[in-house]
């Protein structure tokens, strides 16, 4: 009888190990990203921007258009963050931009989000596209 209970324990132990291995591998498979989505291009103020990050579905085109100001055109990136149902926009330069200070470069974006935005807020990041819309040629007539 002792041998039978020892065999049953071994079988149970094997089953537990198999279940544990399956559970450990499941989250890894969930983290694998699907094929990248097509870039989303936004045109505003005669400039094209690409949505490079949309954290917690922070992107809202209607509210963005209402809040957008021409002052933001000088920046390479625009960060939009949500707090108290209000969208706040802030511009950042690329890291090697001649007018950039340490706090105004895109590499300081994480610090900005951690220090000035509501904890866990939804936000998005737009990057000014190199491909800008063609300006319409004026006719001479």
PDB file of C-alpha atoms in Angstrom, residues 45-123:
ATOM      1  CA  UNK A  45      -1.543  73.467 -38.660  1.00  0.00           C
ATOM      2  CA  UNK A  46      -0.088  72.496 -42.029  1.00  0.00           C
ATOM      3  CA  UNK A  47       2.195  69.917 -40.359  1.00  0.00           C
ATOM      4  CA  UNK A  48       2.145  66.128 -40.303  1.00  0.00           C
ATOM      5  CA  UNK A  49       2.629  64.273 -37.016  1.00  0.00           C
ATOM      6  CA  UNK A  50       2.901  60.553 -36.367  1.00  0.00           C
ATOM      7  CA  UNK A  51       1.422  59.020 -33.228  1.00  0.00           C
ATOM      8  CA  UNK A  52       4.401  57.176 -31.762  1.00  0.00           C
ATOM      9  CA  UNK A  53       2.846  56.309 -28.402  1.00  0.00           C
ATOM     10  CA  UNK A  54      -0.779  56.069 -27.282  1.00  0.00           C
ATOM     11  CA  UNK A  55      -0.644  55.107 -23.599  1.00  0.00           C
ATOM     12  CA  UNK A  56      -4.014  54.004 -22.185  1.00  0.00           C
ATOM     13  CA  UNK A  57      -5.776  55.243 -25.324  1.00  0.00           C
ATOM     14  CA  UNK A  58      -4.962  58.871 -24.531  1.00  0.00           C
ATOM     15  CA  UNK A  59      -5.288  60.020 -28.155  1.00  0.00           C
ATOM     16  CA  UNK A  60      -8.501  61.928 -28.894  1.00  0.00           C
ATOM     17  CA  UNK A  61      -8.365  63.790 -32.241  1.00  0.00           C
ATOM     18  CA  UNK A  62     -11.287  66.139 -31.575  1.00  0.00           C
ATOM     19  CA  UNK A  63      -9.997  67.381 -28.225  1.00  0.00           C
ATOM     20  CA  UNK A  64      -6.453  67.612 -29.624  1.00  0.00           C
ATOM     21  CA  UNK A  65      -7.608  69.873 -32.462  1.00  0.00           C
ATOM     22  CA  UNK A  66      -9.439  72.103 -29.982  1.00  0.00           C
ATOM     23  CA  UNK A  67      -6.410  72.404 -27.675  1.00  0.00           C
ATOM     24  CA  UNK A  68      -3.703  72.676 -30.359  1.00  0.00           C
ATOM     25  CA  UNK A  69      -1.855  75.994 -30.630  1.00  0.00           C
ATOM     26  CA  UNK A  70       0.539  77.210 -33.347  1.00  0.00           C
ATOM     27  CA  UNK A  71       3.152  77.690 -30.601  1.00  0.00           C
ATOM     28  CA  UNK A  72       3.625  73.906 -30.680  1.00  0.00           C
ATOM     29  CA  UNK A  73       4.766  73.917 -34.338  1.00  0.00           C
ATOM     30  CA  UNK A  74       8.354  74.713 -33.345  1.00  0.00           C
ATOM     31  CA  UNK A  75       8.720  71.430 -31.437  1.00  0.00           C
ATOM     32  CA  UNK A  76       9.672  68.021 -32.807  1.00  0.00           C
ATOM     33  CA  UNK A  77       7.361  66.175 -30.393  1.00  0.00           C
ATOM     34  CA  UNK A  78       4.059  66.979 -28.728  1.00  0.00           C
ATOM     35  CA  UNK A  79       3.021  65.195 -25.547  1.00  0.00           C
ATOM     36  CA  UNK A  80      -0.643  65.212 -24.600  1.00  0.00           C
ATOM     37  CA  UNK A  81      -1.582  64.091 -21.094  1.00  0.00           C
ATOM     38  CA  UNK A  82      -4.938  63.839 -19.356  1.00  0.00           C
ATOM     39  CA  UNK A  83      -5.766  65.032 -15.860  1.00  0.00           C
ATOM     40  CA  UNK A  84      -9.197  65.813 -14.414  1.00  0.00           C
ATOM     41  CA  UNK A  85     -10.742  65.250 -17.874  1.00  0.00           C
ATOM     42  CA  UNK A  86      -8.559  67.993 -19.357  1.00  0.00           C
ATOM     43  CA  UNK A  87      -5.982  67.521 -22.108  1.00  0.00           C
ATOM     44  CA  UNK A  88      -2.678  69.315 -21.586  1.00  0.00           C
ATOM     45  CA  UNK A  89      -0.189  69.679 -24.455  1.00  0.00           C
ATOM     46  CA  UNK A  90       3.556  70.224 -24.133  1.00  0.00           C
ATOM     47  CA  UNK A  91       6.242  70.421 -26.806  1.00  0.00           C
ATOM     48  CA  UNK A  92       9.664  68.758 -26.748  1.00  0.00           C
ATOM     49  CA  UNK A  93      12.663  69.022 -29.066  1.00  0.00           C
ATOM     50  CA  UNK A  94      14.699  66.129 -30.462  1.00  0.00           C
ATOM     51  CA  UNK A  95      17.768  65.414 -28.339  1.00  0.00           C
ATOM     52  CA  UNK A  96      20.304  67.138 -30.592  1.00  0.00           C
ATOM     53  CA  UNK A  97      18.229  70.256 -31.352  1.00  0.00           C
ATOM     54  CA  UNK A  98      20.266  73.498 -31.031  1.00  0.00           C
ATOM     55  CA  UNK A  99      17.516  75.324 -29.063  1.00  0.00           C
ATOM     56  CA  UNK A 100      16.892  72.456 -26.655  1.00  0.00           C
ATOM     57  CA  UNK A 101      17.601  72.548 -22.934  1.00  0.00           C
ATOM     58  CA  UNK A 102      17.926  69.391 -20.885  1.00  0.00           C
ATOM     59  CA  UNK A 103      14.292  69.604 -19.756  1.00  0.00           C
ATOM     60  CA  UNK A 104      12.912  70.374 -23.212  1.00  0.00           C
ATOM     61  CA  UNK A 105      14.361  67.318 -25.004  1.00  0.00           C
ATOM     62  CA  UNK A 106      12.345  64.199 -25.716  1.00  0.00           C
ATOM     63  CA  UNK A 107      14.717  62.125 -23.575  1.00  0.00           C
ATOM     64  CA  UNK A 108      13.324  63.986 -20.529  1.00  0.00           C
ATOM     65  CA  UNK A 109       9.758  62.965 -21.419  1.00  0.00           C
ATOM     66  CA  UNK A 110       9.671  60.160 -18.825  1.00  0.00           C
ATOM     67  CA  UNK A 111      10.725  62.621 -16.114  1.00  0.00           C
ATOM     68  CA  UNK A 112       8.004  65.031 -17.249  1.00  0.00           C
ATOM     69  CA  UNK A 113       5.335  62.317 -17.122  1.00  0.00           C
ATOM     70  CA  UNK A 114       6.486  61.081 -13.711  1.00  0.00           C
ATOM     71  CA  UNK A 115       6.857  64.538 -12.137  1.00  0.00           C
ATOM     72  CA  UNK A 116       4.182  66.737 -13.737  1.00  0.00           C
ATOM     73  CA  UNK A 117       1.421  64.395 -14.860  1.00  0.00           C
ATOM     74  CA  UNK A 118      -1.202  62.618 -12.786  1.00  0.00           C
ATOM     75  CA  UNK A 119      -0.064  59.159 -11.709  1.00  0.00           C
ATOM     76  CA  UNK A 120      -1.150  56.538 -14.239  1.00  0.00           C
ATOM     77  CA  UNK A 121      -2.708  59.083 -16.576  1.00  0.00           C
ATOM     78  CA  UNK A 122      -3.464  58.443 -20.218  1.00  0.00           C
ATOM     79  CA  UNK A 123      -1.141  60.237 -22.635  1.00  0.00           C
TER      80      UNK A 123
END
